[in-house]
GROMACS .gro file of C-alpha atoms in nm:
model
  364
    1MET     CA    1  -6.172   2.240   0.096
    2ASN     CA    2  -5.963   2.538  -0.016
    3THR     CA    3  -6.028   2.606  -0.390
    4THR     CA    4  -5.751   2.864  -0.428
    5VAL     CA    5  -5.485   2.663  -0.611
    6PRO     CA    6  -5.132   2.698  -0.460
    7THR     CA    7  -4.830   2.738  -0.686
    8PHE     CA    8  -4.477   2.613  -0.619
    9SER     CA    9  -4.156   2.812  -0.621
   10ARG     CA   10  -3.954   2.793  -0.935
   11ASN     CA   11  -3.634   2.900  -0.768
   12ASP     CA   12  -3.431   2.577  -0.742
   13SER     CA   13  -3.086   2.723  -0.694
   14MET     CA   14  -2.957   2.377  -0.614
   15LYS     CA   15  -3.100   2.232  -0.936
   16PHE     CA   16  -3.200   1.923  -0.736
   17PHE     CA   17  -3.464   1.782  -0.967
   18ARG     CA   18  -3.279   1.845  -1.280
   19THR     CA   19  -2.971   1.657  -1.149
   20LEU     CA   20  -3.184   1.382  -0.997
   21ASN     CA   21  -3.392   1.321  -1.310
   22SER     CA   22  -3.073   1.305  -1.521
   23ARG     CA   23  -2.920   1.048  -1.295
   24VAL     CA   24  -3.231   0.835  -1.282
   25ASN     CA   25  -3.277   0.842  -1.660
   26THR     CA   26  -2.906   0.744  -1.695
   27TYR     CA   27  -2.962   0.445  -1.463
   28PHE     CA   28  -3.241   0.311  -1.681
   29LYS     CA   29  -3.055   0.392  -2.005
   30GLU     CA   30  -2.735   0.225  -1.891
   31ASN     CA   31  -2.916  -0.084  -1.768
   32ASN     CA   32  -3.136  -0.097  -2.080
   33ILE     CA   33  -3.455  -0.139  -1.883
   34GLN     CA   34  -3.806   0.012  -1.903
   35LYS     CA   35  -3.937   0.232  -1.620
   36THR     CA   36  -4.263   0.031  -1.621
   37GLY     CA   37  -4.331  -0.306  -1.455
   38ASN     CA   38  -4.153  -0.627  -1.551
   39TRP     CA   39  -4.192  -1.004  -1.492
   40LYS     CA   40  -4.156  -0.958  -1.118
   41LEU     CA   41  -4.467  -0.735  -1.118
   42HIS     CA   42  -4.655  -0.972  -1.351
   43LEU     CA   43  -4.588  -1.267  -1.122
   44LYS     CA   44  -4.682  -1.064  -0.815
   45THR     CA   45  -5.009  -0.978  -0.988
   46VAL     CA   46  -5.090  -1.342  -1.023
   47ILE     CA   47  -5.005  -1.407  -0.652
   48MET     CA   48  -5.199  -1.111  -0.525
   49PHE     CA   49  -5.510  -1.198  -0.717
   50ALA     CA   50  -5.483  -1.556  -0.602
   51ILE     CA   51  -5.468  -1.443  -0.237
   52PHE     CA   52  -5.759  -1.214  -0.305
   53LEU     CA   53  -5.999  -1.435  -0.497
   54THR     CA   54  -5.913  -1.798  -0.407
   55PRO     CA   55  -6.071  -1.778  -0.054
   56TYR     CA   56  -6.384  -1.616  -0.206
   57PHE     CA   57  -6.442  -1.908  -0.446
   58LEU     CA   58  -6.365  -2.155  -0.160
   59ILE     CA   59  -6.634  -1.987   0.047
   60LEU     CA   60  -6.880  -2.021  -0.241
   61THR     CA   61  -6.808  -2.387  -0.304
   62ILE     CA   62  -6.719  -2.550   0.031
   63ASP     CA   63  -6.932  -2.587   0.332
   64MET     CA   64  -6.682  -2.465   0.595
   65PRO     CA   65  -6.706  -2.399   0.976
   66PHE     CA   66  -6.779  -2.034   1.054
   67TRP     CA   67  -6.432  -1.976   1.205
   68VAL     CA   68  -6.271  -2.092   0.876
   69HIS     CA   69  -6.510  -1.866   0.693
   70LEU     CA   70  -6.390  -1.569   0.900
   71LEU     CA   71  -6.029  -1.659   0.851
   72SER     CA   72  -6.086  -1.674   0.483
   73THR     CA   73  -6.236  -1.326   0.480
   74ILE     CA   74  -5.923  -1.199   0.654
   75VAL     CA   75  -5.716  -1.355   0.389
   76ILE     CA   76  -5.938  -1.194   0.119
   77GLY     CA   77  -5.881  -0.854   0.291
   78ILE     CA   78  -5.505  -0.909   0.282
   79GLY     CA   79  -5.522  -0.989  -0.083
   80MET     CA   80  -5.752  -0.692  -0.147
   81ALA     CA   81  -5.499  -0.452   0.002
   82GLY     CA   82  -5.218  -0.628  -0.189
   83VAL     CA   83  -5.394  -0.590  -0.528
   84GLY     CA   84  -5.460  -0.224  -0.445
   85MET     CA   85  -5.109  -0.143  -0.352
   86ASN     CA   86  -4.934  -0.346  -0.624
   87VAL     CA   87  -5.157  -0.368  -0.920
   88MET     CA   88  -5.432  -0.107  -0.919
   89HIS     CA   89  -5.190   0.163  -0.793
   90ASP     CA   90  -4.923   0.110  -1.072
   91GLY     CA   91  -5.206   0.065  -1.326
   92ASN     CA   92  -5.365   0.404  -1.242
   93HIS     CA   93  -5.029   0.574  -1.248
   94GLY     CA   94  -4.960   0.439  -1.590
   95SER     CA   95  -4.655   0.261  -1.468
   96TYR     CA   96  -4.772  -0.094  -1.473
   97SER     CA   97  -4.692  -0.145  -1.844
   98THR     CA   98  -4.583   0.039  -2.154
   99LYS     CA   99  -4.919  -0.056  -2.304
  100PRO     CA  100  -5.194   0.195  -2.206
  101TRP     CA  101  -5.468  -0.064  -2.246
  102LEU     CA  102  -5.303  -0.292  -1.987
  103ASN     CA  103  -5.260  -0.004  -1.749
  104LYS     CA  104  -5.627   0.067  -1.793
  105ILE     CA  105  -5.724  -0.292  -1.711
  106MET     CA  106  -5.505  -0.312  -1.409
  107GLY     CA  107  -5.613   0.021  -1.283
  108GLY     CA  108  -5.974  -0.082  -1.334
  109SER     CA  109  -5.919  -0.358  -1.070
  110ILE     CA  110  -6.024  -0.088  -0.828
  111TYR     CA  111  -6.385  -0.163  -0.924
  112ILE     CA  112  -6.373  -0.494  -0.741
  113LEU     CA  113  -6.187  -0.333  -0.455
  114ALA     CA  114  -6.483  -0.110  -0.376
  115GLY     CA  115  -6.344   0.204  -0.546
  116ASN     CA  116  -6.377   0.415  -0.859
  117VAL     CA  117  -6.108   0.496  -1.108
  118TYR     CA  118  -6.210   0.861  -1.171
  119ASN     CA  119  -6.235   0.941  -0.793
  120TRP     CA  120  -5.913   0.761  -0.715
  121GLN     CA  121  -5.722   0.938  -0.992
  122VAL     CA  122  -5.841   1.280  -0.895
  123GLN     CA  123  -5.788   1.237  -0.510
  124HIS     CA  124  -5.458   1.049  -0.545
  125ASN     CA  125  -5.288   1.150  -0.872
  126VAL     CA  126  -5.402   1.509  -0.883
  127LEU     CA  127  -5.473   1.637  -0.532
  128HIS     CA  128  -5.242   1.416  -0.317
  129HIS     CA  129  -4.939   1.398  -0.548
  130THR     CA  130  -4.950   1.765  -0.652
  131TYR     CA  131  -5.041   1.923  -0.311
  132THR     CA  132  -4.883   1.669  -0.083
  133ASN     CA  133  -4.947   1.745   0.287
  134ILE     CA  134  -5.084   2.090   0.212
  135PRO     CA  135  -5.395   2.155   0.439
  136GLY     CA  136  -5.704   2.228   0.254
  137HIS     CA  137  -5.578   2.077  -0.074
  138ASP     CA  138  -5.452   1.721   0.003
  139GLU     CA  139  -5.764   1.529   0.097
  140ASP     CA  140  -5.552   1.254   0.259
  141LEU     CA  141  -5.528   1.500   0.551
  142ASP     CA  142  -5.900   1.526   0.583
  143ALA     CA  143  -6.045   1.282   0.843
  144GLY     CA  144  -6.349   1.489   0.923
  145ARG     CA  145  -6.373   1.605   1.284
  146ILE     CA  146  -6.281   1.270   1.437
  147ILE     CA  147  -5.899   1.266   1.378
  148ARG     CA  148  -5.668   1.568   1.378
  149PHE     CA  149  -5.388   1.513   1.130
  150THR     CA  150  -5.247   1.869   1.119
  151GLN     CA  151  -5.195   2.156   1.354
  152SER     CA  152  -5.424   2.377   1.137
  153ALA     CA  153  -5.717   2.144   1.186
  154LYS     CA  154  -5.971   2.244   1.446
  155TRP     CA  155  -5.906   2.084   1.791
  156HIS     CA  156  -6.174   1.907   1.999
  157LYS     CA  157  -6.135   1.756   2.341
  158PHE     CA  158  -6.170   1.406   2.224
  159HIS     CA  159  -5.860   1.446   2.012
  160ARG     CA  160  -5.661   1.393   2.336
  161PHE     CA  161  -5.735   1.022   2.290
  162GLN     CA  162  -5.694   1.001   1.914
  163HIS     CA  163  -5.367   0.811   1.932
  164TYR     CA  164  -5.568   0.525   2.108
  165TYR     CA  165  -5.897   0.524   1.901
  166SER     CA  166  -5.763   0.618   1.552
  167VAL     CA  167  -5.633   0.271   1.470
  168PHE     CA  168  -5.983   0.121   1.521
  169LEU     CA  169  -6.123   0.384   1.270
  170TYR     CA  170  -5.848   0.317   1.012
  171GLY     CA  171  -6.007  -0.017   0.926
  172LEU     CA  172  -6.321   0.159   0.797
  173LEU     CA  173  -6.144   0.312   0.499
  174THR     CA  174  -6.249   0.078   0.215
  175PHE     CA  175  -6.584   0.003   0.381
  176ASN     CA  176  -6.665   0.374   0.352
  177TRP     CA  177  -6.540   0.371  -0.004
  178SER     CA  178  -6.793   0.105  -0.095
  179LEU     CA  179  -7.090   0.280   0.069
  180THR     CA  180  -7.063   0.662   0.069
  181THR     CA  181  -6.719   0.806  -0.010
  182ASP     CA  182  -6.731   0.745  -0.380
  183PHE     CA  183  -7.067   0.919  -0.415
  184LYS     CA  184  -6.959   1.221  -0.220
  185GLN     CA  185  -6.635   1.254  -0.402
  186MET     CA  186  -6.787   1.223  -0.742
  187LYS     CA  187  -7.038   1.495  -0.668
  188ASN     CA  188  -6.765   1.722  -0.535
  189TYR     CA  189  -6.513   1.658  -0.813
  190ILE     CA  190  -6.756   1.704  -1.098
  191LYS     CA  191  -6.875   2.025  -0.943
  192ARG     CA  192  -6.512   2.141  -0.936
  193LYS     CA  193  -6.443   2.007  -1.283
  194LEU     CA  194  -6.142   1.812  -1.163
  195SER     CA  195  -5.992   1.527  -1.364
  196TYR     CA  196  -5.676   1.342  -1.440
  197GLY     CA  197  -5.647   1.429  -1.805
  198GLU     CA  198  -5.942   1.531  -2.016
  199PHE     CA  199  -6.262   1.597  -1.818
  200PRO     CA  200  -6.500   1.306  -1.881
  201SER     CA  201  -6.876   1.324  -1.937
  202PRO     CA  202  -7.058   1.357  -1.599
  203VAL     CA  203  -7.334   1.123  -1.737
  204LYS     CA  204  -7.068   0.861  -1.818
  205LEU     CA  205  -6.908   0.903  -1.479
  206TRP     CA  206  -7.220   0.864  -1.281
  207SER     CA  207  -7.336   0.573  -1.504
  208THR     CA  208  -7.002   0.399  -1.450
  209LEU     CA  209  -7.023   0.453  -1.072
  210VAL     CA  210  -7.375   0.313  -1.035
  211ILE     CA  211  -7.320   0.016  -1.266
  212THR     CA  212  -6.987  -0.084  -1.105
  213LYS     CA  213  -7.138  -0.051  -0.761
  214VAL     CA  214  -7.423  -0.285  -0.853
  215ILE     CA  215  -7.178  -0.532  -0.989
  216TYR     CA  216  -6.953  -0.495  -0.685
  217PHE     CA  217  -7.231  -0.567  -0.427
  218SER     CA  218  -7.358  -0.844  -0.650
  219ILE     CA  219  -7.019  -1.019  -0.626
  220TRP     CA  220  -6.966  -0.981  -0.263
  221LEU     CA  221  -7.314  -0.995  -0.122
  222VAL     CA  222  -7.583  -1.113  -0.357
  223ILE     CA  223  -7.407  -1.418  -0.515
  224PRO     CA  224  -7.292  -1.567  -0.178
  225MET     CA  225  -7.646  -1.531  -0.041
  226PHE     CA  226  -7.793  -1.673  -0.360
  227LEU     CA  227  -7.570  -1.974  -0.323
  228GLY     CA  228  -7.703  -2.046   0.018
  229ILE     CA  229  -7.465  -1.879   0.254
  230THR     CA  230  -7.653  -1.740   0.559
  231TRP     CA  231  -7.705  -1.356   0.520
  232TRP     CA  232  -7.539  -1.266   0.846
  233LYS     CA  233  -7.238  -1.473   0.773
  234VAL     CA  234  -7.207  -1.288   0.441
  235LEU     CA  235  -7.246  -0.946   0.606
  236ILE     CA  236  -6.997  -1.020   0.882
  237GLY     CA  237  -6.750  -1.159   0.631
  238PHE     CA  238  -6.794  -0.857   0.411
  239PHE     CA  239  -6.718  -0.622   0.692
  240ILE     CA  240  -6.416  -0.819   0.820
  241MET     CA  241  -6.275  -0.832   0.468
  242HIS     CA  242  -6.303  -0.453   0.441
  243TYR     CA  243  -6.182  -0.394   0.787
  244THR     CA  244  -5.868  -0.594   0.723
  245ALA     CA  245  -5.790  -0.423   0.397
  246GLY     CA  246  -5.879  -0.082   0.528
  247LEU     CA  247  -5.647  -0.115   0.836
  248ILE     CA  248  -5.351  -0.235   0.619
  249LEU     CA  249  -5.401   0.055   0.365
  250SER     CA  250  -5.456   0.322   0.623
  251VAL     CA  251  -5.143   0.236   0.827
  252VAL     CA  252  -4.931   0.218   0.512
  253PHE     CA  253  -5.066   0.556   0.396
  254GLN     CA  254  -5.020   0.733   0.729
  255LEU     CA  255  -4.664   0.618   0.780
  256ALA     CA  256  -4.558   0.801   0.464
  257HIS     CA  257  -4.698   1.148   0.549
  258ILE     CA  258  -4.862   1.172   0.894
  259ILE     CA  259  -4.547   1.132   1.096
  260GLU     CA  260  -4.315   1.342   1.317
  261ASP     CA  261  -4.060   1.447   1.059
  262THR     CA  262  -4.287   1.555   0.774
  263SER     CA  263  -4.423   1.911   0.748
  264ASN     CA  264  -4.746   2.067   0.634
  265PRO     CA  265  -4.643   2.373   0.430
  266VAL     CA  266  -4.897   2.649   0.364
  267PRO     CA  267  -4.888   2.907   0.081
  268ASN     CA  268  -4.770   3.258   0.148
  269GLU     CA  269  -4.981   3.570   0.085
  270GLU     CA  270  -4.920   3.530  -0.287
  271GLY     CA  271  -5.040   3.166  -0.281
  272GLU     CA  272  -4.687   3.024  -0.336
  273ILE     CA  273  -4.535   2.728  -0.162
  274GLU     CA  274  -4.178   2.799  -0.042
  275ASN     CA  275  -4.009   2.514  -0.231
  276THR     CA  276  -4.025   2.374  -0.577
  277TRP     CA  277  -4.254   2.077  -0.620
  278ALA     CA  278  -3.979   1.813  -0.604
  279ILE     CA  279  -3.813   1.960  -0.300
  280HIS     CA  280  -4.162   1.991  -0.140
  281GLN     CA  281  -4.195   1.611  -0.170
  282LEU     CA  282  -3.883   1.563   0.040
  283PHE     CA  283  -4.012   1.777   0.318
  284THR     CA  284  -4.361   1.612   0.324
  285THR     CA  285  -4.276   1.245   0.271
  286THR     CA  286  -4.087   0.966   0.443
  287ASN     CA  287  -3.978   0.614   0.377
  288PHE     CA  288  -4.001   0.318   0.617
  289ALA     CA  289  -3.843  -0.021   0.631
  290PRO     CA  290  -3.646   0.033   0.306
  291LYS     CA  291  -3.438  -0.275   0.339
  292ASN     CA  292  -3.727  -0.508   0.454
  293TRP     CA  293  -3.796  -0.738   0.162
  294VAL     CA  294  -4.135  -0.850   0.284
  295VAL     CA  295  -4.265  -0.498   0.350
  296ASN     CA  296  -4.123  -0.376   0.021
  297TRP     CA  297  -4.284  -0.665  -0.178
  298TYR     CA  298  -4.621  -0.662  -0.014
  299THR     CA  299  -4.677  -0.291   0.003
  300GLY     CA  300  -4.593  -0.229  -0.361
  301GLY     CA  301  -4.296  -0.019  -0.282
  302LEU     CA  302  -4.510   0.228  -0.089
  303ASN     CA  303  -4.255   0.214   0.179
  304HIS     CA  304  -4.030   0.393  -0.070
  305GLN     CA  305  -4.282   0.683  -0.070
  306ILE     CA  306  -4.017   0.949  -0.150
  307GLU     CA  307  -3.922   0.777  -0.471
  308HIS     CA  308  -4.286   0.725  -0.556
  309HIS     CA  309  -4.377   1.085  -0.504
  310ILE     CA  310  -4.095   1.229  -0.711
  311PHE     CA  311  -4.131   0.961  -0.988
  312PRO     CA  312  -4.492   0.846  -0.980
  313ASN     CA  313  -4.476   0.727  -1.335
  314ILE     CA  314  -4.191   0.473  -1.257
  315SER     CA  315  -4.311   0.131  -1.142
  316HIS     CA  316  -4.256   0.035  -0.783
  317VAL     CA  317  -4.039  -0.263  -0.876
  318HIS     CA  318  -3.759  -0.015  -0.946
  319TYR     CA  319  -3.780   0.194  -0.626
  320GLY     CA  320  -3.520  -0.005  -0.431
  321LYS     CA  321  -3.262   0.057  -0.700
  322ILE     CA  322  -3.325   0.428  -0.754
  323ALA     CA  323  -3.356   0.501  -0.384
  324GLU     CA  324  -2.985   0.535  -0.336
  325ILE     CA  325  -2.971   0.787  -0.629
  326VAL     CA  326  -3.242   0.991  -0.470
  327LYS     CA  327  -3.089   0.978  -0.123
  328GLN     CA  328  -2.739   1.066  -0.246
  329THR     CA  329  -2.867   1.355  -0.457
  330ALA     CA  330  -3.072   1.494  -0.171
  331GLN     CA  331  -2.774   1.482   0.064
  332GLU     CA  332  -2.547   1.654  -0.192
  333CYS     CA  333  -2.804   1.935  -0.201
  334ASN     CA  334  -2.836   1.956   0.179
  335LEU     CA  335  -3.200   1.854   0.154
  336PRO     CA  336  -3.385   1.611   0.391
  337TYR     CA  337  -3.432   1.250   0.311
  338TYR     CA  338  -3.661   1.111   0.591
  339GLU     CA  339  -3.668   0.739   0.647
  340TYR     CA  340  -3.730   0.493   0.934
  341LYS     CA  341  -3.515   0.180   0.929
  342THR     CA  342  -3.811  -0.046   1.047
  343MET     CA  343  -4.182  -0.034   1.005
  344TRP     CA  344  -4.237  -0.057   1.377
  345SER     CA  345  -4.032   0.252   1.444
  346ALA     CA  346  -4.247   0.439   1.188
  347VAL     CA  347  -4.562   0.308   1.351
  348ILE     CA  348  -4.450   0.436   1.693
  349ALA     CA  349  -4.352   0.772   1.538
  350HIS     CA  350  -4.692   0.802   1.365
  351PHE     CA  351  -4.898   0.737   1.684
  352ARG     CA  352  -4.660   0.958   1.889
  353HIS     CA  353  -4.729   1.233   1.638
  354LEU     CA  354  -5.107   1.174   1.665
  355LYS     CA  355  -5.068   1.212   2.043
  356THR     CA  356  -4.890   1.550   1.991
  357LEU     CA  357  -5.159   1.669   1.750
  358GLY     CA  358  -5.420   1.559   1.998
  359GLN     CA  359  -5.302   1.801   2.263
  360LYS     CA  360  -5.478   2.136   2.306
  361PRO     CA  361  -5.289   2.382   2.073
  362SER     CA  362  -5.207   2.625   2.352
  363LEU     CA  363  -5.033   2.344   2.539
  364ALA     CA  364  -4.869   2.166   2.244
   0.00000   0.00000   0.00000
């Protein structure tokens, strides 16, 4: 990971963000609405937690056939991803509610999703949102040696097949969170003194991590076994739950940034990125299925990734409305506004891009 912090150009001759910010603020003021979540988000919260937790309690209380048990763990995984994208995400961005304590509670739901608030806020809010798609700074581009997400990443022969095997690895995302990623990230972030806000006490951070992990594995592994569910059924169900959630989350994440249109800008010799921060988001981010109600509802507006990146403190329930403002302003300034009309077209573009990145650089 590159520790030299890039800076963004301050030369916005088009005054893109100033104009856009004014128009978006005017929209909320004229319609007399808050930028945070509303009853739609609150209702969705109930639904997502019901999808996530109801099958869990049914597994604990009903003697069901193994195939029903497996289907139930898939549903739990769907709910797990749904809570993460809709509730936890807005909470940790401070956009779920005007009440900080409620944002903290909703953001803290990540603890029962296998993650950690501190790690997530550093990786997502700080590194990803600030240095979007910049190699060596945005950790979302780092898949180790196994998947090559950028042209600057080292090429290996097996990358020629990454557009085939990558989808099978995507499902391991949250499973890795639960076992190893959180510990590695916390060690790294504390060493670098990274934080979202005031830097917390390392002792408090490590204590929180250990305690929440104990609680997490107690909920999903110990309690089911204690109540008489065969250990191998519990372990298989645990893995399937994570694989389902991880696959959903990974695909949604990749469609926003690892795709044909988006770029991976690098700093110049002075360490400066060519564009201002807001314009940088337009070149590195794309939307998909913007008119698909189901995709928009379930993904927590993450299909409106452009709006989310420019206005991360606005709840996703408003993205559909402000998207036209963002798109119009970008077009007026002759700036890109990347979007795929359907999710399937974005999926095809993503794996086609992986295929291109998997070619030997001299032949690409």
